[in-house]
Coordinates of C-alpha atoms in Angstrom, one line a residue:
X227 CA 156.6 -56.5 86.0
X228 CA 155.8 -52.9 85.1
X229 CA 152.1 -53.6 85.6
X230 CA 152.9 -55.0 89.2
X231 CA 155.3 -51.6 89.7
X232 CA 152.4 -49.3 88.6
X233 CA 149.9 -51.2 91.0
X234 CA 152.3 -50.9 94.0
X235 CA 152.8 -47.0 93.4
X236 CA 149.0 -46.5 93.2
X237 CA 148.6 -48.6 96.4
X238 CA 151.3 -46.4 98.2
X239 CA 149.8 -43.2 97.0
X240 CA 146.4 -44.2 98.0
X241 CA 147.9 -45.1 101.4
X242 CA 149.6 -41.9 101.6
X243 CA 146.3 -39.8 100.8
X244 CA 144.4 -41.9 103.3
X245 CA 147.3 -41.3 105.9
X246 CA 146.8 -37.4 105.0
X247 CA 143.1 -37.5 105.6
X248 CA 143.0 -39.8 108.6
X249 CA 145.3 -38.7 111.6
X250 CA 145.4 -38.5 115.3
X251 CA 143.7 -35.7 117.2
X252 CA 144.7 -34.6 120.4
X253 CA 144.4 -31.9 123.0
X254 CA 143.6 -31.1 126.6
X255 CA 140.5 -30.7 128.6
X256 CA 141.3 -27.9 131.3
X257 CA 139.4 -26.0 133.5
X258 CA 139.3 -22.2 132.9
X259 CA 140.1 -20.3 135.7
X260 CA 142.0 -17.0 134.8
X261 CA 139.3 -15.6 132.3
X262 CA 141.9 -15.3 129.5
X263 CA 141.6 -17.3 126.0
X264 CA 143.7 -20.3 126.0
X265 CA 145.3 -22.4 128.9
X266 CA 147.1 -20.5 131.6
X267 CA 149.9 -21.5 134.0
X268 CA 147.0 -21.9 136.7
X269 CA 144.3 -23.4 134.7
X270 CA 144.2 -27.2 135.9
X271 CA 143.6 -30.3 133.5
X272 CA 140.3 -32.0 133.9
X273 CA 140.4 -35.8 133.7
X274 CA 137.7 -38.1 132.7
X275 CA 135.9 -35.8 130.5
X276 CA 134.4 -37.6 127.3
X277 CA 135.5 -36.4 123.7
X278 CA 134.2 -37.8 120.6
X279 CA 134.4 -37.8 116.9
X280 CA 130.6 -38.8 116.4
X281 CA 131.4 -42.3 116.4
X282 CA 133.9 -43.1 119.2
X283 CA 134.2 -41.7 122.5
X284 CA 137.6 -41.4 124.5
X285 CA 138.3 -39.7 128.1
X286 CA 140.9 -37.3 128.9
X287 CA 143.5 -38.7 131.2
X288 CA 144.9 -37.7 134.6
X289 CA 147.1 -34.8 132.8
X290 CA 143.7 -33.7 130.7
X291 CA 144.9 -35.0 127.6
X292 CA 142.7 -36.8 125.1
X293 CA 143.7 -38.6 121.9
X294 CA 141.4 -40.0 118.9
X295 CA 143.2 -42.2 116.7
X296 CA 142.5 -41.8 112.5
X297 CA 139.9 -39.1 112.5
X298 CA 139.4 -38.0 108.6
X299 CA 139.9 -34.5 108.2
X300 CA 136.6 -32.1 108.3
X301 CA 135.1 -34.4 110.9
X302 CA 133.5 -32.8 113.8
X303 CA 135.3 -33.5 117.4
X304 CA 133.5 -32.4 120.4
X305 CA 133.4 -32.6 124.1
X306 CA 130.6 -33.7 126.2
X307 CA 129.7 -31.2 129.0
X308 CA 130.1 -32.8 132.4
X309 CA 127.1 -32.0 134.8
X310 CA 128.4 -29.1 137.0
X311 CA 130.4 -27.3 134.3
X312 CA 129.9 -25.1 131.2
X313 CA 131.6 -24.4 127.9
X314 CA 132.7 -20.7 127.3
X315 CA 130.8 -19.0 124.6
X316 CA 132.1 -18.6 121.0
X317 CA 132.3 -15.4 119.1
X318 CA 128.7 -15.9 117.7
X319 CA 127.5 -16.7 121.6
X320 CA 127.1 -20.4 120.9
X321 CA 129.0 -23.0 123.3
X322 CA 132.5 -23.7 122.3
X323 CA 132.6 -27.4 122.6
X324 CA 133.5 -28.4 118.7
X325 CA 136.0 -28.1 116.1
X326 CA 136.5 -29.4 112.7
X327 CA 139.4 -31.9 112.7
X328 CA 142.6 -31.3 110.8
X329 CA 144.4 -30.3 113.8
X330 CA 144.2 -31.0 117.6
X331 CA 142.7 -28.5 120.0
X332 CA 142.1 -27.9 123.8
X333 CA 138.6 -27.7 125.4
X334 CA 138.2 -25.2 127.8
X335 CA 135.4 -25.9 130.8
X336 CA 134.2 -23.5 133.3
X337 CA 133.0 -24.4 136.6
X338 CA 129.1 -23.9 136.7
X339 CA 127.6 -21.8 139.5
X340 CA 125.7 -24.0 142.0
X341 CA 121.9 -24.4 141.3
X342 CA 119.6 -22.9 143.9
X343 CA 116.6 -24.7 142.3
X344 CA 115.9 -27.5 140.6
X345 CA 117.7 -27.7 137.4
X346 CA 115.5 -26.4 134.3
X347 CA 116.0 -26.4 130.4
X348 CA 114.3 -24.0 128.0
X349 CA 112.9 -26.4 125.4
X350 CA 112.2 -24.6 121.8
X351 CA 111.1 -26.3 118.6
X352 CA 110.5 -24.9 115.1
X353 CA 111.7 -21.5 115.4
X354 CA 111.5 -21.6 111.6
X355 CA 112.1 -18.0 110.5
X356 CA 111.9 -17.1 107.0
X357 CA 113.2 -13.5 106.9
X358 CA 114.3 -10.7 109.0
X359 CA 110.4 -10.0 110.0
X360 CA 110.2 -13.4 111.4
X361 CA 113.3 -13.1 113.3
X362 CA 111.9 -10.0 114.9
X363 CA 108.7 -11.8 115.6
X364 CA 111.0 -14.5 117.5
X365 CA 112.9 -11.7 119.4
X366 CA 109.8 -9.8 120.5
X367 CA 107.4 -12.8 121.2
X368 CA 109.7 -15.1 122.9
X369 CA 113.2 -13.9 123.7
X370 CA 112.5 -10.5 125.3
X371 CA 109.9 -11.6 127.6
X372 CA 112.2 -14.7 128.7
X373 CA 115.4 -12.8 128.9
X374 CA 116.7 -12.1 132.6
X375 CA 113.3 -13.9 133.9
X376 CA 114.1 -17.7 133.7
X377 CA 115.9 -20.3 135.7
X378 CA 117.4 -21.9 133.0
X379 CA 120.7 -23.8 132.7
X380 CA 120.8 -24.2 129.1
X381 CA 118.3 -24.1 126.1
X382 CA 117.5 -26.6 123.3
X383 CA 116.1 -25.9 119.9
X384 CA 114.6 -29.1 118.3
X385 CA 115.0 -28.2 114.7
X386 CA 113.8 -26.2 111.8
X387 CA 115.7 -23.4 113.3
X388 CA 115.3 -21.6 109.8
X389 CA 112.5 -22.2 107.2
X390 CA 115.2 -23.2 104.3
X391 CA 117.3 -20.1 104.6
X392 CA 120.7 -20.9 106.4
X393 CA 121.8 -17.3 105.8
X394 CA 119.5 -16.3 108.7
X395 CA 121.4 -18.4 111.3
X396 CA 123.6 -15.5 112.4
X397 CA 120.8 -12.9 112.9
X398 CA 119.0 -15.7 114.7
X399 CA 121.6 -17.1 117.0
X400 CA 122.1 -13.3 118.1
X401 CA 118.6 -13.0 119.3
X402 CA 118.7 -16.2 121.1
X403 CA 122.0 -15.2 122.8
X404 CA 120.1 -12.7 124.7
X405 CA 118.7 -15.5 126.9
X406 CA 122.0 -15.7 128.5
X407 CA 122.4 -19.4 128.8
X408 CA 124.3 -22.1 126.6
X409 CA 122.0 -23.3 123.5
X410 CA 122.1 -26.1 121.8
X411 CA 120.6 -27.1 118.6
X412 CA 119.3 -30.2 116.7
X413 CA 118.8 -29.9 112.9
X414 CA 115.6 -30.2 111.2
X415 CA 114.2 -31.0 107.6
X416 CA 114.2 -27.2 106.9
X417 CA 117.6 -26.9 107.9
X418 CA 119.1 -29.1 105.1
X419 CA 121.3 -27.5 102.3
X420 CA 119.3 -26.9 99.1
X421 CA 120.5 -28.8 96.2
X422 CA 122.3 -31.3 98.4
X423 CA 122.3 -34.6 96.5
X424 CA 121.8 -37.1 99.5
X425 CA 122.1 -37.1 103.4
X426 CA 125.8 -37.2 103.6
X427 CA 126.2 -33.6 102.7
X428 CA 122.6 -32.1 103.4
X429 CA 124.1 -30.5 106.7
X430 CA 127.2 -29.0 105.4
X431 CA 126.3 -25.2 106.2
X432 CA 124.6 -26.5 109.6
X433 CA 128.1 -28.1 110.7
X434 CA 129.7 -24.9 109.9
X435 CA 127.6 -22.9 112.1
X436 CA 126.5 -25.4 114.8
X437 CA 129.1 -28.1 114.8
X438 CA 127.9 -31.8 115.4
X439 CA 124.4 -32.8 114.6
X440 CA 124.4 -35.6 117.1
X441 CA 125.9 -35.1 120.6
X442 CA 125.3 -35.4 124.5
X443 CA 125.2 -32.7 127.2
X444 CA 125.0 -33.9 130.8
X445 CA 123.0 -31.3 133.2
X446 CA 121.0 -31.4 136.5
X447 CA 121.6 -35.2 137.1
X448 CA 120.2 -36.2 133.4
X449 CA 122.1 -37.2 130.2
X450 CA 120.8 -35.2 127.2
X451 CA 121.4 -37.1 124.0
X452 CA 120.4 -34.7 120.9
X453 CA 120.0 -36.4 117.4
X454 CA 119.8 -35.6 113.8
X455 CA 117.0 -37.9 112.7
X456 CA 116.3 -36.3 109.4
X457 CA 117.2 -38.8 106.5
X458 CA 117.6 -36.6 103.2
X459 CA 116.5 -38.6 100.2
X460 CA 117.2 -35.7 97.7
X461 CA 114.9 -33.6 95.8
X462 CA 113.8 -32.3 99.3
X463 CA 112.4 -35.5 100.3
X464 CA 113.2 -37.1 103.8
X465 CA 112.4 -39.6 106.4
X466 CA 112.9 -40.0 110.0
X467 CA 116.0 -42.3 111.0
X468 CA 119.1 -42.7 112.3
X469 CA 122.7 -43.1 110.4
X470 CA 125.0 -45.9 111.3
X471 CA 127.4 -43.5 112.8
X472 CA 124.8 -42.3 115.3
X473 CA 124.2 -45.7 116.3
X474 CA 127.9 -46.1 116.9
X475 CA 128.2 -42.9 119.2
X476 CA 125.0 -44.2 120.9
X477 CA 126.2 -47.5 121.8
X478 CA 129.7 -45.7 122.9
X479 CA 127.9 -43.2 124.9
X480 CA 125.1 -45.2 126.6
X481 CA 127.7 -47.9 127.5
X482 CA 128.7 -45.6 130.3
X483 CA 125.7 -44.3 131.6
X484 CA 124.1 -45.7 134.5
X485 CA 121.0 -47.7 134.0
X486 CA 119.2 -45.7 136.6
X487 CA 120.2 -42.2 135.3
X488 CA 117.6 -39.8 133.9
X489 CA 118.1 -40.1 130.0
X490 CA 116.5 -37.2 127.7
X491 CA 116.5 -37.9 123.9
X492 CA 116.0 -34.6 122.0
X493 CA 115.1 -35.0 118.2
X494 CA 113.3 -33.2 115.3
X495 CA 110.8 -35.9 113.6
X496 CA 108.8 -37.8 116.1
X497 CA 109.5 -41.5 116.6
X498 CA 105.6 -42.1 116.3
X499 CA 104.3 -42.6 112.8
X500 CA 101.8 -39.8 111.8
X501 CA 99.1 -39.7 109.1
X502 CA 99.1 -43.6 108.8
X503 CA 102.4 -43.7 107.1
X504 CA 106.0 -44.6 108.0
X505 CA 107.4 -41.2 109.1
X506 CA 110.2 -42.8 111.0
X507 CA 112.1 -45.6 109.9
X508 CA 110.7 -48.9 111.9
X509 CA 113.9 -50.6 111.7
X510 CA 115.6 -47.5 113.0
X511 CA 113.3 -46.8 115.7
X512 CA 113.5 -50.5 117.0
X513 CA 117.3 -50.4 117.3
X514 CA 116.8 -47.1 119.1
X515 CA 114.2 -48.9 121.4
X516 CA 116.7 -51.5 122.1
X517 CA 119.4 -49.3 123.1
X518 CA 117.1 -47.3 125.6
X519 CA 115.2 -50.3 126.7
X520 CA 117.6 -51.0 129.9
X521 CA 117.2 -47.8 131.3
X522 CA 114.3 -47.1 133.8
X523 CA 113.9 -43.1 133.3
X524 CA 113.7 -42.0 129.6
X525 CA 112.0 -39.1 128.2
X526 CA 111.8 -38.2 124.4
X527 CA 111.4 -34.6 123.2
X528 CA 110.5 -33.9 119.4
X529 CA 109.3 -31.1 117.3
X530 CA 108.4 -30.8 113.5
X531 CA 104.6 -31.4 113.8
X532 CA 103.4 -27.7 114.6
X533 CA 100.7 -29.2 117.0
X534 CA 101.2 -30.5 120.6
X535 CA 100.7 -34.1 122.0
X536 CA 102.1 -36.7 124.3
X537 CA 102.6 -40.2 123.1
X538 CA 103.4 -43.2 125.1
X539 CA 105.1 -45.7 123.1
X540 CA 104.2 -49.4 124.0
X541 CA 104.6 -52.9 122.3
X542 CA 102.7 -51.7 119.6
X543 CA 105.4 -49.2 118.4
X544 CA 108.1 -51.6 119.2
X545 CA 108.8 -50.7 122.8
X546 CA 109.2 -53.3 125.3
X547 CA 110.6 -51.2 128.4
X548 CA 109.4 -51.9 132.1
X549 CA 106.9 -48.8 131.3
X550 CA 105.6 -47.0 128.5
X551 CA 108.2 -44.5 126.9
X552 CA 107.0 -41.1 127.2
X553 CA 107.4 -38.8 124.1
X554 CA 106.3 -35.1 124.4
X555 CA 105.8 -33.8 120.8
X556 CA 106.5 -30.0 121.5
X557 CA 104.7 -27.4 120.2
X558 CA 106.5 -24.8 118.1
X559 CA 107.8 -21.3 118.7
X560 CA 106.5 -19.8 115.5
X561 CA 103.2 -21.7 116.4
X562 CA 101.6 -21.8 112.6
X563 CA 104.6 -20.4 111.0
X564 CA 104.0 -16.9 112.2
X565 CA 100.7 -16.8 110.9
X566 CA 97.3 -15.3 111.3
X567 CA 96.0 -12.0 112.3
X568 CA 98.3 -9.4 113.8
X569 CA 97.5 -7.8 117.3
X570 CA 97.6 -4.3 118.4
X571 CA 101.4 -4.6 118.6
X572 CA 101.8 -6.2 115.1
X573 CA 102.4 -9.8 116.2
X574 CA 100.8 -12.7 114.2
X575 CA 98.5 -14.9 116.3
X576 CA 100.2 -18.1 115.4
X577 CA 97.9 -20.4 117.0
X578 CA 98.7 -24.1 115.7
X579 CA 96.3 -26.0 113.8
X580 CA 95.4 -28.2 117.0
X581 CA 94.5 -24.8 119.0
X582 CA 97.7 -24.7 120.8
X583 CA 99.1 -21.1 121.2
X584 CA 102.5 -20.7 120.0
X585 CA 105.2 -20.6 122.9
X586 CA 107.9 -22.7 124.4
X587 CA 108.5 -25.3 126.8
X588 CA 110.4 -26.0 130.0
X589 CA 111.7 -29.0 131.3
X590 CA 112.3 -29.3 135.2
X591 CA 114.7 -31.9 136.7
X592 CA 113.9 -32.4 140.6
X593 CA 116.9 -33.0 142.5
X594 CA 115.0 -36.3 143.8
X595 CA 114.6 -37.7 140.4
X596 CA 111.9 -37.6 137.5
X597 CA 111.0 -34.8 135.4
X598 CA 108.2 -32.1 135.1
X599 CA 107.2 -30.4 131.8
X600 CA 105.3 -27.4 131.4
X601 CA 103.9 -25.3 128.2
X602 CA 104.2 -21.4 128.4
X603 CA 101.8 -19.6 125.5
X604 CA 103.9 -16.6 124.4
X605 CA 100.9 -14.4 124.6
X606 CA 97.4 -14.6 126.5
X607 CA 94.5 -12.4 125.7
X608 CA 94.3 -9.4 128.5
X609 CA 91.7 -9.8 131.0
X610 CA 90.2 -13.3 129.5
X611 CA 89.3 -15.9 132.0
X612 CA 88.4 -18.5 129.2
X613 CA 92.1 -18.2 127.7
X614 CA 94.8 -19.2 130.4
X615 CA 98.2 -20.5 130.4
X616 CA 96.8 -24.0 130.8
X617 CA 93.8 -24.0 128.5
X618 CA 91.4 -22.2 126.3
X619 CA 87.7 -22.5 126.4
X620 CA 85.2 -22.0 123.6
X621 CA 81.2 -21.7 124.2
X622 CA 78.3 -20.4 122.7
X623 CA 77.4 -17.1 123.8
X624 CA 73.6 -17.6 123.7
X625 CA 71.3 -20.4 123.4
X626 CA 67.6 -21.0 123.5
X627 CA 66.3 -21.7 126.9
X628 CA 64.7 -25.2 126.7
X629 CA 66.4 -26.1 123.6
X630 CA 67.7 -29.9 123.5
X631 CA 71.3 -29.6 125.0
X632 CA 73.2 -30.2 122.0
X633 CA 75.9 -27.6 122.2
X634 CA 78.7 -27.9 124.4
X635 CA 81.8 -26.0 125.9
X636 CA 85.1 -27.2 124.7
X637 CA 88.4 -27.0 126.5
X638 CA 91.6 -27.2 124.9
X639 CA 94.1 -28.3 127.7
X640 CA 97.2 -27.6 125.9
X641 CA 99.4 -30.1 127.9
X642 CA 96.4 -32.6 128.2
X643 CA 96.9 -36.3 127.8
X644 CA 94.5 -39.3 127.1
X645 CA 94.0 -39.9 130.9
X646 CA 94.0 -36.0 132.3
X647 CA 91.1 -35.4 134.4
X648 CA 88.9 -32.4 133.1
X649 CA 85.7 -31.6 135.0
X650 CA 83.2 -28.5 134.6
X651 CA 80.5 -27.1 136.3
X652 CA 77.5 -24.5 135.6
X653 CA 76.9 -21.6 138.4
X654 CA 78.7 -23.5 141.1
X655 CA 76.9 -26.5 140.9
X656 CA 78.5 -29.9 141.2
X657 CA 81.5 -30.8 139.1
X658 CA 80.9 -33.2 135.9
X659 CA 83.5 -35.2 133.9
X660 CA 84.2 -33.7 130.3
X661 CA 84.7 -36.1 127.7
X662 CA 87.9 -36.2 125.4
X663 CA 87.1 -35.7 121.7
X664 CA 89.4 -35.9 118.8
X665 CA 88.0 -33.0 116.6
X666 CA 89.2 -29.9 115.5
X667 CA 89.1 -26.9 117.9
X668 CA 86.1 -24.8 117.6
X669 CA 88.0 -21.6 118.1
X670 CA 90.5 -22.4 115.1
X671 CA 87.4 -23.4 112.9
X672 CA 85.8 -19.9 113.7
X673 CA 89.0 -18.1 112.6
X674 CA 89.0 -20.4 109.5
X675 CA 85.5 -19.0 108.6
X676 CA 86.5 -15.7 109.5
X677 CA 89.5 -16.0 107.1
X678 CA 87.1 -17.6 104.4
X679 CA 84.5 -14.6 104.5
X680 CA 87.1 -11.9 104.4
X681 CA 87.1 -9.7 101.1
X682 CA 91.0 -9.2 101.6
X683 CA 93.9 -10.9 103.4
X684 CA 93.7 -10.4 107.2
X685 CA 97.2 -11.2 107.6
X686 CA 100.4 -12.0 105.8
X687 CA 99.4 -15.5 106.1
X688 CA 96.1 -16.9 107.2
X689 CA 95.6 -19.0 110.1
X690 CA 96.1 -22.9 109.7
X691 CA 93.1 -25.0 108.6
X692 CA 92.1 -26.6 111.9
X693 CA 93.0 -30.1 112.6
X694 CA 91.7 -32.8 115.3
X695 CA 93.2 -31.9 118.5
X696 CA 94.5 -34.5 120.8
X697 CA 93.9 -32.5 123.8
X698 CA 90.4 -31.3 123.5
X699 CA 87.5 -32.0 125.9
X700 CA 83.7 -31.2 125.6
X701 CA 80.8 -30.8 128.1
X702 CA 77.2 -30.2 127.2
X703 CA 75.4 -27.1 128.4
X704 CA 72.1 -27.3 130.0
X705 CA 69.5 -25.3 128.6
X706 CA 66.9 -25.9 131.4
X707 CA 68.3 -23.6 133.9
X708 CA 66.6 -19.8 134.5
X709 CA 67.0 -16.9 131.7
X710 CA 70.1 -14.9 131.9
X711 CA 73.9 -15.4 132.0
X712 CA 75.4 -18.4 133.7
X713 CA 78.8 -19.2 134.6
X714 CA 81.0 -22.0 133.3
X715 CA 84.0 -23.3 135.1
X716 CA 86.3 -25.8 134.0
X717 CA 89.1 -27.6 135.9
X718 CA 91.9 -29.7 134.7
X719 CA 94.4 -31.8 136.6
X720 CA 97.8 -31.5 135.3
X721 CA 100.5 -34.3 135.8
X722 CA 103.0 -32.0 137.3
X723 CA 101.3 -28.7 138.3
X724 CA 98.0 -29.9 139.7
X725 CA 94.6 -28.0 139.3
X726 CA 94.4 -25.5 136.6
X727 CA 91.0 -23.6 136.1
X728 CA 89.6 -21.4 133.1
X729 CA 85.8 -19.8 132.9
X730 CA 83.5 -18.5 130.6
X731 CA 79.8 -17.6 130.3
X732 CA 76.6 -18.2 128.3
X733 CA 73.3 -16.6 128.3
X734 CA 70.0 -18.7 128.2
X735 CA 67.1 -16.7 126.2
X736 CA 63.4 -17.2 126.0
X737 CA 62.3 -17.6 122.2
X738 CA 58.9 -18.2 120.5
X739 CA 58.3 -20.7 117.7

């Protein structure tokens, strides 16, 4: 009998503890109109706004009130921004859309200004600052040229916000806040807590600063679902994938999204496998693809690679939608980790291993549907027609007249795809097709040679070792023309922005054996 009573007491204690940890979370979603913190007498309720604990979703009622049952203490609760609204800013400049469960809380939304143009989103990947100097590069190279000069409604950073040093979050966020728009973040593998034993506790610091690691935002007629896709395996090992609670959230959220809606998935590790190995768990990818398959207009944005490419998922990847699934693997803000020779203003070159200059992307959402993407290099060499916002050319300066035409001009078209039309001509002659080649960009190879031959370091870190580029084209240069200088023109036809051009020159010289 005594044993039975002890067991009963233990069960009651456990139930009491569980009850203390899991409780209902309630609050009101309202429209902020008086400009003062907290709900004022004239601030109306907002019905139908979605609120989530990262697994389940409820909607606010006619009185603006929401209720989530049995939420564990410490779990993040957040609101999903409806189109046409925005969140107020927290003290650190980030959107005030989440809190840590333990008590209930109200959510304030502000009516957003009507858009005069197509909705636009700033897309950053891998800011990856490692110290205060890198934050300075980020501010001068990316933020200051953009501040007050963009049309974006909000911005996203697709992971690796810092390089293994979470103490840099406040200073980095202060720089990003200068862009003047709400900013949302996805965690990357370099945002994990050092010493975390496993995936469950690997984002403790992240959640204290940025809140949820998986959530949704609605803007410009599109639904953005932002996902932590880094599965921490311990000892700084990781693999791409998703947790069960994330699948629960996806199922709950997508159930309420019209099948014809534009859907944007943002994550850090690409969904395609890299280097011939499983870099994203195939079983998780298949589950995600099954959830996305019913939707007609899906775009995936990823980071992580510090290169840039477009991948179109098909049946070989496990995608069985009506058309291939477009994944844009966005180049890094930090480029090649803020490496390379510094310019006259002290800014490192930062060109990526595939020849893409560091910079940022934009996503435009036309009112009539679809989307348009663009890459914006952070800096361009002044007065160099061979290096434009769309492409960079490499050609030999001089060739022997009459030599076998074994040398070519290379065009690195930063947003190029497998089917991008790229052509060249010499001296206003006929346009000829260039051939896409998967090889290192000669510009990066030349920089590697300069680093190798230098007797001292040319920068804090040397430029990255050149890697095969997914967007490089080649055309053979004729050597049977007259001696002297000849003009090379290259044109590429961008899917969204039409014809883009760059030019260079080479010289033919007579030579005797």
